[in-house]
Coordinates of C-alpha atoms and ligand atoms in Angstrom, one line a residue:
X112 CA 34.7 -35.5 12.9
X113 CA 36.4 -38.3 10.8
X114 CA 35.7 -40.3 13.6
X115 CA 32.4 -39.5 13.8
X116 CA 31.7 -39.8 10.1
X117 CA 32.9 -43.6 10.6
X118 CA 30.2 -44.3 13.0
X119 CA 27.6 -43.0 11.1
X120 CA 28.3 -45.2 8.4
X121 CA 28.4 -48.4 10.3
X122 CA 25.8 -47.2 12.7
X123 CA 21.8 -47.4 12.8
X124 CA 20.3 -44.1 14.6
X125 CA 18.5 -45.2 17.4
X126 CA 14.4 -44.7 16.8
X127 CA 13.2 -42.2 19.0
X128 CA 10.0 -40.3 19.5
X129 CA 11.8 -37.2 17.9
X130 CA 13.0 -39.1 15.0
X131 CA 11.8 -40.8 12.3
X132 CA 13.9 -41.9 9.0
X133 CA 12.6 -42.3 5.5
X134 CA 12.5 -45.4 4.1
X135 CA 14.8 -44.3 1.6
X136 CA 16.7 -41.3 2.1
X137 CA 16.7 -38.8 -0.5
X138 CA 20.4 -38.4 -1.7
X139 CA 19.9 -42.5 -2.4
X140 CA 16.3 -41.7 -4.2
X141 CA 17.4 -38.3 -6.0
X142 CA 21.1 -40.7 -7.0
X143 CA 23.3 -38.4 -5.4
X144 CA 25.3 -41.4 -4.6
X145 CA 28.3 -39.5 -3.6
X146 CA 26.7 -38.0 -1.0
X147 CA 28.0 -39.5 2.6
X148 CA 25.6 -40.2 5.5
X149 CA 26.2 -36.7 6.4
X150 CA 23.3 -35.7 4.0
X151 CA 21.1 -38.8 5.4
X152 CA 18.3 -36.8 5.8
X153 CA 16.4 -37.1 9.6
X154 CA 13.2 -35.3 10.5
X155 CA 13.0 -34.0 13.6
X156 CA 9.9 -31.9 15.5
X157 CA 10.5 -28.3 16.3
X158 CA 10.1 -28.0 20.0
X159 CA 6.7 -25.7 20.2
X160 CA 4.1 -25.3 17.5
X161 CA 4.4 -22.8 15.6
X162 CA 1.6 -20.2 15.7
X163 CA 0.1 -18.3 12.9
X164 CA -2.0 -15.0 12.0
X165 CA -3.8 -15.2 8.7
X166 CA -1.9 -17.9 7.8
X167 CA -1.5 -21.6 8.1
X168 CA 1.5 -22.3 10.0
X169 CA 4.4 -24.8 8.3
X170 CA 4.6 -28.3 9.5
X171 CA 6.6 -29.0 12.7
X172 CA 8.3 -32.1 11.0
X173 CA 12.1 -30.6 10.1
X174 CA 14.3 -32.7 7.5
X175 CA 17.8 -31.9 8.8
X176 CA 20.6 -34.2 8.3
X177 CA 23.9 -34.6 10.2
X178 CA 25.8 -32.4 8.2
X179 CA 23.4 -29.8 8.8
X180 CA 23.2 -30.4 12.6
X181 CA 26.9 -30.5 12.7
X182 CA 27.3 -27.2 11.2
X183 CA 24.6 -25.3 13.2
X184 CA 26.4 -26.5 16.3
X185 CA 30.0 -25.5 14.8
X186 CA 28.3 -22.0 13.9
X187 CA 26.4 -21.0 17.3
X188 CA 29.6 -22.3 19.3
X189 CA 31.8 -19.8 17.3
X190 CA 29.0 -17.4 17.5
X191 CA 29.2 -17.9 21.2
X192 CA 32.8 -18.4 21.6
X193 CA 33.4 -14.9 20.0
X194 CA 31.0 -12.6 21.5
X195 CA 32.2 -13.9 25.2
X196 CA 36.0 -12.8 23.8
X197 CA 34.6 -9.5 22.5
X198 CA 32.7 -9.1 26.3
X199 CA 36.6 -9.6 27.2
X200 CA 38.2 -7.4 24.8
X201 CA 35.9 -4.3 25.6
X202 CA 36.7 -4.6 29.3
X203 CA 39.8 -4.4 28.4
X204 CA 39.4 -1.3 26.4
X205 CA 40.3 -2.7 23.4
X206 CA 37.0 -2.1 22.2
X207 CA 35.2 1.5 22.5
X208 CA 32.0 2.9 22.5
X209 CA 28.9 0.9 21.7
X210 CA 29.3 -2.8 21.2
X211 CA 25.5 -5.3 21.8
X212 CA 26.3 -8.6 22.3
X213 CA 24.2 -11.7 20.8
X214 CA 24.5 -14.4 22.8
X215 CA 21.5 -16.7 23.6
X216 CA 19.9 -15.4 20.1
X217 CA 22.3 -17.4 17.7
X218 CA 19.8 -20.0 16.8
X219 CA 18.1 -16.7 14.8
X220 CA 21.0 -16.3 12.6
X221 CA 21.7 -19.9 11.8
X222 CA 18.5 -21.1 11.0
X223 CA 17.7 -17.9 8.7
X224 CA 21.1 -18.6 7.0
X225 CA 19.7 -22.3 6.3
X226 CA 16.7 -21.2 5.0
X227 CA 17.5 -18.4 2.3
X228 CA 20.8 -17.5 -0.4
X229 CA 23.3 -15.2 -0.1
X230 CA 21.3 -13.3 -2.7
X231 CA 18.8 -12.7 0.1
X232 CA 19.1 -9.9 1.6
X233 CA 18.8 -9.0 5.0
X234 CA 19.3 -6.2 7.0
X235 CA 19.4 -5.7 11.1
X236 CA 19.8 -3.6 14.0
X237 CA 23.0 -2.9 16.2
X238 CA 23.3 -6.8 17.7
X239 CA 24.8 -7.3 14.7
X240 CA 28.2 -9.7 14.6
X241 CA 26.6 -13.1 14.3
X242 CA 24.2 -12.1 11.4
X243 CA 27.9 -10.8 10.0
X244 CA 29.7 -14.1 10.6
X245 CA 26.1 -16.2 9.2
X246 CA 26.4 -14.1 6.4
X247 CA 30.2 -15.7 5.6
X248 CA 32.2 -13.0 7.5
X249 CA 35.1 -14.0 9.0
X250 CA 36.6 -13.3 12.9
X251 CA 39.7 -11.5 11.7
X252 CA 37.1 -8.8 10.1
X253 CA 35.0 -9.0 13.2
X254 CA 37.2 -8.5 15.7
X255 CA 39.2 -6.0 13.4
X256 CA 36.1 -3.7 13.2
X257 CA 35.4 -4.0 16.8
X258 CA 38.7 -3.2 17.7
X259 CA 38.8 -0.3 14.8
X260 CA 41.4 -2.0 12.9
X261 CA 41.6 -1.1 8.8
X262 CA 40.7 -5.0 8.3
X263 CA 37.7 -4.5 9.4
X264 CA 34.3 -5.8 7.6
X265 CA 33.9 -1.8 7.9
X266 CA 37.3 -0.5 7.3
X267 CA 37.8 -0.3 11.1
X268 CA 35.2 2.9 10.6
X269 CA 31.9 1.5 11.7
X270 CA 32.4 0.0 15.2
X271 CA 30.5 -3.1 17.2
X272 CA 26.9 -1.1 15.1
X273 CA 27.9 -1.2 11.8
X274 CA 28.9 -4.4 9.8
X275 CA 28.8 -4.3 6.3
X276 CA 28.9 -7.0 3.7
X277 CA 27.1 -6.7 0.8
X278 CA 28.7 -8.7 -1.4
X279 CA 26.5 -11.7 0.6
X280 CA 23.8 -9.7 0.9
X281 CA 24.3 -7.7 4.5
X282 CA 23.0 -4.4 4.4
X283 CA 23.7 -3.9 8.3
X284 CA 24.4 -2.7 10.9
X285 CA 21.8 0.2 12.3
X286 CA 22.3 1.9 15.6
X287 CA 18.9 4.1 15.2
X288 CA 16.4 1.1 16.6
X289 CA 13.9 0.8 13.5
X290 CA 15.4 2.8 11.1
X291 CA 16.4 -0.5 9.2
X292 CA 13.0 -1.4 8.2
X293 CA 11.6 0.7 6.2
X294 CA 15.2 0.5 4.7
X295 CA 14.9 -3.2 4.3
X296 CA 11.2 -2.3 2.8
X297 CA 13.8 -0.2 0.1
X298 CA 15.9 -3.4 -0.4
X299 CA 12.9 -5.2 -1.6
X300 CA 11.2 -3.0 -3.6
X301 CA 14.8 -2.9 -5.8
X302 CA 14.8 -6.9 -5.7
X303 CA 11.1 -6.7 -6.9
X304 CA 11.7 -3.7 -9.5
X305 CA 14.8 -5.8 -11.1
X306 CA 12.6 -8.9 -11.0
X307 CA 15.4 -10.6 -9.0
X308 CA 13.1 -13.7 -7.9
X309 CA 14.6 -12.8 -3.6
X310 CA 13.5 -11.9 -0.7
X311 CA 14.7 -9.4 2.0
X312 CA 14.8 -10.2 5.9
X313 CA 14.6 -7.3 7.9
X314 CA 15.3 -7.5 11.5
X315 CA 14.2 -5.6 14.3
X316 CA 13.8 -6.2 18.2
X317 CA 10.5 -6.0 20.7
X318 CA 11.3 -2.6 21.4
X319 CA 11.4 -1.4 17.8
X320 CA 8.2 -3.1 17.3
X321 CA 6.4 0.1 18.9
X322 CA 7.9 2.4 16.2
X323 CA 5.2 4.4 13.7
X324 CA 7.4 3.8 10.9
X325 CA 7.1 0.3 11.2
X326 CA 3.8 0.4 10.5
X327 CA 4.4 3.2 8.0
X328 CA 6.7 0.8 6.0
X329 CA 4.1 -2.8 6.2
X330 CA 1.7 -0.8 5.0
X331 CA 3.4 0.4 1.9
X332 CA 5.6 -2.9 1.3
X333 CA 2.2 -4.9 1.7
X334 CA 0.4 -2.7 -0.5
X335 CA 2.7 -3.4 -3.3
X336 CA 3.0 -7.1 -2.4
X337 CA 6.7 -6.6 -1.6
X338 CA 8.7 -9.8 -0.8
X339 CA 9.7 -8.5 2.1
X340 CA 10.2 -10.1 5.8
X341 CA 9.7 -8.9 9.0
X342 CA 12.0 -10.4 11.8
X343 CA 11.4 -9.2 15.5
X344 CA 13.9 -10.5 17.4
X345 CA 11.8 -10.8 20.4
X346 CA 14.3 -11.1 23.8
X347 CA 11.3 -9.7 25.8
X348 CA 13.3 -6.6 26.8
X349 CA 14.2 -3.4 24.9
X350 CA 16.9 -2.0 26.9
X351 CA 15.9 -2.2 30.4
X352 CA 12.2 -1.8 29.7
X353 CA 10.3 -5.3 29.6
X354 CA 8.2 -5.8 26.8
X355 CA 5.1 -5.9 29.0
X356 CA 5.7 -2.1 30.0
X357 CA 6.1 -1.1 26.4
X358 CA 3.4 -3.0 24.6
X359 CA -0.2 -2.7 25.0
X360 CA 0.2 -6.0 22.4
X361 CA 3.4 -8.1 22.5
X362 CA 1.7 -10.8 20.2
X363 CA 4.2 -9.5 17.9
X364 CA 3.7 -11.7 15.1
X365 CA -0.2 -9.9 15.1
X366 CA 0.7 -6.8 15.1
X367 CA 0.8 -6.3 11.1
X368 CA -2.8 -6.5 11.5
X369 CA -4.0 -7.5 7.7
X370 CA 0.0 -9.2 7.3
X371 CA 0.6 -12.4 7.9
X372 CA 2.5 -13.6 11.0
X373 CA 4.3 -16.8 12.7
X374 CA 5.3 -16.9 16.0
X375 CA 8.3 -19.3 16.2
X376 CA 10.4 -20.8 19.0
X377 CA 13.6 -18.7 18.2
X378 CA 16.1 -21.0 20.4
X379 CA 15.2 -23.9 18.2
X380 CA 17.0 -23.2 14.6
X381 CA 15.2 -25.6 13.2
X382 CA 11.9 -24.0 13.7
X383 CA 13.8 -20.9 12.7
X384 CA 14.8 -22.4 9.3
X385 CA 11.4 -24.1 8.7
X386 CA 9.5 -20.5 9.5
X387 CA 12.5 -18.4 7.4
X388 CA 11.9 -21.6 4.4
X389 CA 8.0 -21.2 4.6
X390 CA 8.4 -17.1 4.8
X391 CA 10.3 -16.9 2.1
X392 CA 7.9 -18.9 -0.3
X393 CA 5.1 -17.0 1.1
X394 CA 6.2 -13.4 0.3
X395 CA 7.6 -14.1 -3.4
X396 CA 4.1 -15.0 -4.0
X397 CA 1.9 -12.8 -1.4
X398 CA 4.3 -9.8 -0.2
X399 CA 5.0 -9.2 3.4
X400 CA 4.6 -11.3 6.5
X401 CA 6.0 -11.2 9.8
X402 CA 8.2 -13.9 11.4
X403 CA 8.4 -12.9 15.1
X404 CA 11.1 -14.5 16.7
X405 CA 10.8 -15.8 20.7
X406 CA 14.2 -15.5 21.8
X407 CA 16.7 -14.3 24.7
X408 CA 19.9 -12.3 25.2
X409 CA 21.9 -13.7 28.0
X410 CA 23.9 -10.8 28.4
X411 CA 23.1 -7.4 29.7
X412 CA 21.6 -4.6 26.3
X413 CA 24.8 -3.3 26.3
X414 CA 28.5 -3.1 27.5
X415 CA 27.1 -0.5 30.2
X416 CA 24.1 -3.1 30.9
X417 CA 24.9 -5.8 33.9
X418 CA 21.3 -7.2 32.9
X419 CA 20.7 -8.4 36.2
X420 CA 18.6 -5.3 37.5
X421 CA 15.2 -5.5 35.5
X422 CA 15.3 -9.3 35.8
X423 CA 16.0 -12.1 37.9
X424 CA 19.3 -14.6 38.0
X425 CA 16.8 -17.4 38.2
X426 CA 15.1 -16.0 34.8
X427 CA 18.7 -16.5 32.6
X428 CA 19.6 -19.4 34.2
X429 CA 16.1 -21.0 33.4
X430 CA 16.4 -20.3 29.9
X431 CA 20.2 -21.8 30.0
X432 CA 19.0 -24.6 31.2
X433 CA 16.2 -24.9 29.2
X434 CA 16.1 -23.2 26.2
X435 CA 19.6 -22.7 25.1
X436 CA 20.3 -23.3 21.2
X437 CA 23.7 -24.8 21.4
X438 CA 22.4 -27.3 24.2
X439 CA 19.5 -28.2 22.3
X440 CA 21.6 -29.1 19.3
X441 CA 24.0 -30.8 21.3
X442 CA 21.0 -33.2 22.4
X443 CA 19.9 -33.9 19.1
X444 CA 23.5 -34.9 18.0
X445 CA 24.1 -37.2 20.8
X446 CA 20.9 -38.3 20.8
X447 CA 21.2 -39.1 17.3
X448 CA 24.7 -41.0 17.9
X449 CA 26.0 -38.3 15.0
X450 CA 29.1 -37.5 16.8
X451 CA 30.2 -38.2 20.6
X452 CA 30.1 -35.3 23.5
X453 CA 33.7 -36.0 23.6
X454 CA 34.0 -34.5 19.9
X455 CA 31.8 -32.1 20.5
X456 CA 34.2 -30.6 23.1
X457 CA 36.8 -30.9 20.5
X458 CA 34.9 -28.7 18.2
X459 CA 34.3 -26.7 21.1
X460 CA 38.1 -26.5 21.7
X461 CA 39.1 -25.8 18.5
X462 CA 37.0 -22.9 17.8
X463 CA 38.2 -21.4 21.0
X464 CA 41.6 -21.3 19.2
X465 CA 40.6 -20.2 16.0
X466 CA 38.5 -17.3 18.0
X467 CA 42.2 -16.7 20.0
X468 CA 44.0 -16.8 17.1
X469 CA 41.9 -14.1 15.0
X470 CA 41.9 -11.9 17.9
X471 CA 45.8 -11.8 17.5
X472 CA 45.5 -11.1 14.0
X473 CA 43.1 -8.5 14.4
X474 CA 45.5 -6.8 16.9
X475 CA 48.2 -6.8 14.3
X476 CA 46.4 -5.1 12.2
X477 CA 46.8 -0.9 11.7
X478 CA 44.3 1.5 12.7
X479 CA 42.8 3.2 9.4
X480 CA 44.8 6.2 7.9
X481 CA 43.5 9.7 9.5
X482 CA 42.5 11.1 6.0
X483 CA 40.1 7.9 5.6
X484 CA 37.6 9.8 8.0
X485 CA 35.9 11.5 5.0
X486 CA 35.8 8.7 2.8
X487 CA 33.0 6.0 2.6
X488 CA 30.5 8.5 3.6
X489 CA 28.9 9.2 0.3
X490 CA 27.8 6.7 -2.3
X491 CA 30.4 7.9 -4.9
X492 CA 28.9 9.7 -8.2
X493 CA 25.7 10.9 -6.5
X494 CA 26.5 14.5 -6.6
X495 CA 27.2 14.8 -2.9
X496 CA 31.1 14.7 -1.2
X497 CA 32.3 15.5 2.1
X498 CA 34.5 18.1 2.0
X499 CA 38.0 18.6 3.7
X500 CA 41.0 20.1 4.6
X501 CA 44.4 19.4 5.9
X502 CA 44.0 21.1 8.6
X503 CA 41.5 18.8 10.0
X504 CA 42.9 16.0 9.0
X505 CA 45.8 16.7 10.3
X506 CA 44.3 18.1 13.5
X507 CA 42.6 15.0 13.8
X508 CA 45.3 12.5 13.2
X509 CA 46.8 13.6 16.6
X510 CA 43.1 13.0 17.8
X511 CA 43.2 16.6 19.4
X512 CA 41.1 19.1 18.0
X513 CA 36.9 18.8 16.4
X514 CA 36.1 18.5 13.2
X515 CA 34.2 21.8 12.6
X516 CA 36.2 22.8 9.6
X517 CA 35.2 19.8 7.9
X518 CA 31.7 19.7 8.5
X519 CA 30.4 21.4 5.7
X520 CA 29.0 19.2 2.4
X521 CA 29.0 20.4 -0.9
X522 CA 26.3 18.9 -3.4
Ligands
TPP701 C1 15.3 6.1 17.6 C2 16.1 5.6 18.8 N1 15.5 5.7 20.0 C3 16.2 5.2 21.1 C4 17.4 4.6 20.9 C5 18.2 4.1 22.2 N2 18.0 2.6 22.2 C6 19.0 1.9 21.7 S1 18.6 0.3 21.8 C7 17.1 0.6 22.4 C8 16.2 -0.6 22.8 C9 15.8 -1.4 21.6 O1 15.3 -2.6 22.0 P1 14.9 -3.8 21.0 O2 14.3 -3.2 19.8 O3 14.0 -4.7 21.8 O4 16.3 -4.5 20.6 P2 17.3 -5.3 21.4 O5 18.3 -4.4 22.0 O6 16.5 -6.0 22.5 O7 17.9 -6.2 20.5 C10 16.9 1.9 22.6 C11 15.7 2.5 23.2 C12 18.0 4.6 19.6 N3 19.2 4.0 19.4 N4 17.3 5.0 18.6
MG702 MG1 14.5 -6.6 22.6

């Protein structure tokens, strides 16, 4: 990096059709002197057009710098790096029951994260870890919750579907496909109510986009000029089922009918941040619009999934080769002579350790305490408490008996 930093300086970016420098770049013109050439700003052309409905799309021109571009690539690597060691760790039975893996969708997460504050909120489905680790969360508390370890983002008690952090904003985590959005809908009616001045991203897939209460939620969030976004994650299938069996309309970015929509090239997270930047702006002022996202999962729905039977090899490996965020970044860096392919591996290299060495710590870690079962299901103060009794806890710390006795609630 220091090496790469070096180069910069002494350096002239080669002029390409892709690139075009301002005459004088901002951190000289705004006299943040102190900046380095890492905050040289570069504009650089999303890859599609975006599309709009009712609206006029953002430009394509990006400003990005180097600093930026280095970070999105550090960030998807890890990204990548760590749901390919959780694919690992579940085979070996480290991790249990559900568990949806991101990879191929990172660009999403990245470019949202560069486009809003941690006062933002958003809020998403079960393919959750990267929106987790944008959001600030660390590996350690990743790969604690997936492994149901006590230092888990979720106390080791929500599993691969349900990451927490609010204290940056993440409302989750949702394994009900849809349920989060007329939850996220909730999130920005509060931010509205308290006059809070930010905007809610709620996230949701192609096959959620069917759902009535979708629809239910638009209408009621655009009716009270909510600043609410809608993100559909669209990787073309839900499950098995390809979008085209599921959706009379998969013009998802249409489908709020009077709301605004983009269609954006989700691999490119610099369309991603330009569409999440121009989103934002537009529903503080107007309420609701929809961002649809055109994206891909490389790996199968689900650990049960070997997504190779409802489409072809040929189909992932053509978006690998020609889509893939991380790749597409990677070009723009070399091309941009901001750091060499060489340190770029390095990067590559190091995050595979820091992804080794959280794992380790993760494993470390204890399971949580049998009589945490009950705790953390109730906000606290509401009037409602799970009830129980030592019997069951006791029964269920040797994992032996249900929890019938416990299943009761008292008001
Ligand atoms: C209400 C409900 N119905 C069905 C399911 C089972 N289910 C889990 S994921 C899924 C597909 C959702 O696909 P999509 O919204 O495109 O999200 P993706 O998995 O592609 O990210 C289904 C049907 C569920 N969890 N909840
Ligand atoms: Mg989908």
């Amino acid at each position: 990096m220091a090496a790469a930093a070096a180069r910069l300086a002494s350096r002239q970016s080669p002029i390409s059709k892709l690139l075009r420098r301002p005459l004088l770049p901002s951190c000289i013109s705004s006299g943040l002197r102190h900046l380095s050439d890492q905050a040289t700003p570069i504009t650089v052309e999303t890859s599609v057009p975006f599309v709009g409905h009712k609206c006029e799309p953002p430009s394509r021109e990006v400003e990005t710098t180097p600093g930026e571009l280095m970070g999105f690539f550090r960030e998807m690597a890890m990204m990548r790096r760590m749901e390919i060691a959780a694919d690992s760790l579940y085979k070996a039975k480290l991790i249990r029951g559900f568990c949806h893996l991101y990879d191929g969708q990172e660009a999403v997460a990245v470019g949202m994260e560069a486009a809003i504050t941690r006062k933002d909120a958003i809020i998403t489905a079960y393919r959750d870890h990267c929106i987790f680790l944008g959001r600030g969360g660390s590996l350690v508390e990743t790969f604690a919750e997936l492994m149901g370890r006590r230092a888990g983002c979720s106390n080791g008690k929500g599993g691969s579907m349900h990451f927490y952090k609010k204290d940056s904003g993440f409302y989750g985590g949702h394994g009900i496909v849809g349920a989060q959005v007329p939850l996220g809908c909730g999130l920005a009616f509060a931010q509205k109510y308290l006059k809070e001045g930010t905007v809610t991203f709620a996230m949701y897939g192609d096959g959620a986009a069917n759902q009535g209460q979708l629809f239910e939620a638009l209408n009621i969030s655009a009716l009270w000029d909510l600043p609410v976004i809608l993100v559909c994650e669209n990787n073309h299938y839900g499950m098995g089922t390809a979008e085209w069996r599921a959706a009379k309309s998969p013009a998802y970015y249409k489908r709020g009918d009077y709301v605004p929509g983009l269609k954006v090239d989700g691999m490119d997270a610099l369309a991603v941040k330009q569409a999440c930047k121009f989103a934002k702006e537009h529903a503080l002022k107007n309420g609701p619009l929809i961002l649809e996202m055109d994206t891909y999962r490389y790996h199968g729905h689900s650990m049960s999934d070997p997504g190779s039977t409802y489409r072809t090899r040929d189909e992932i490996s053509g978006v690998r080769q020609e889509r893939d965020p991380i790749e597409r970044v990677r070009k723009l860096i070399l091309s941009h002579e901001i750091a060499s392919a060489a340190e770029l591996k390095d990067i590559e290299k190091e995050l595979r350790k820091e992804v080794d060495d959280a794992i380790a710590q993760a494993k470390e870690c204890p399971m949580p305490d049998p009589s945490e079962l009950f705790t953390d299901v109730f906000v606290k103060g509401c009037g409602a408490e799970m009830k129980t009794c030592q019997r069951c806890v006791a029964a269920l710390g040797c994992l032996s008996e249900p929890a019938s006795c416990c299943s009761s609630t008292k008001e």
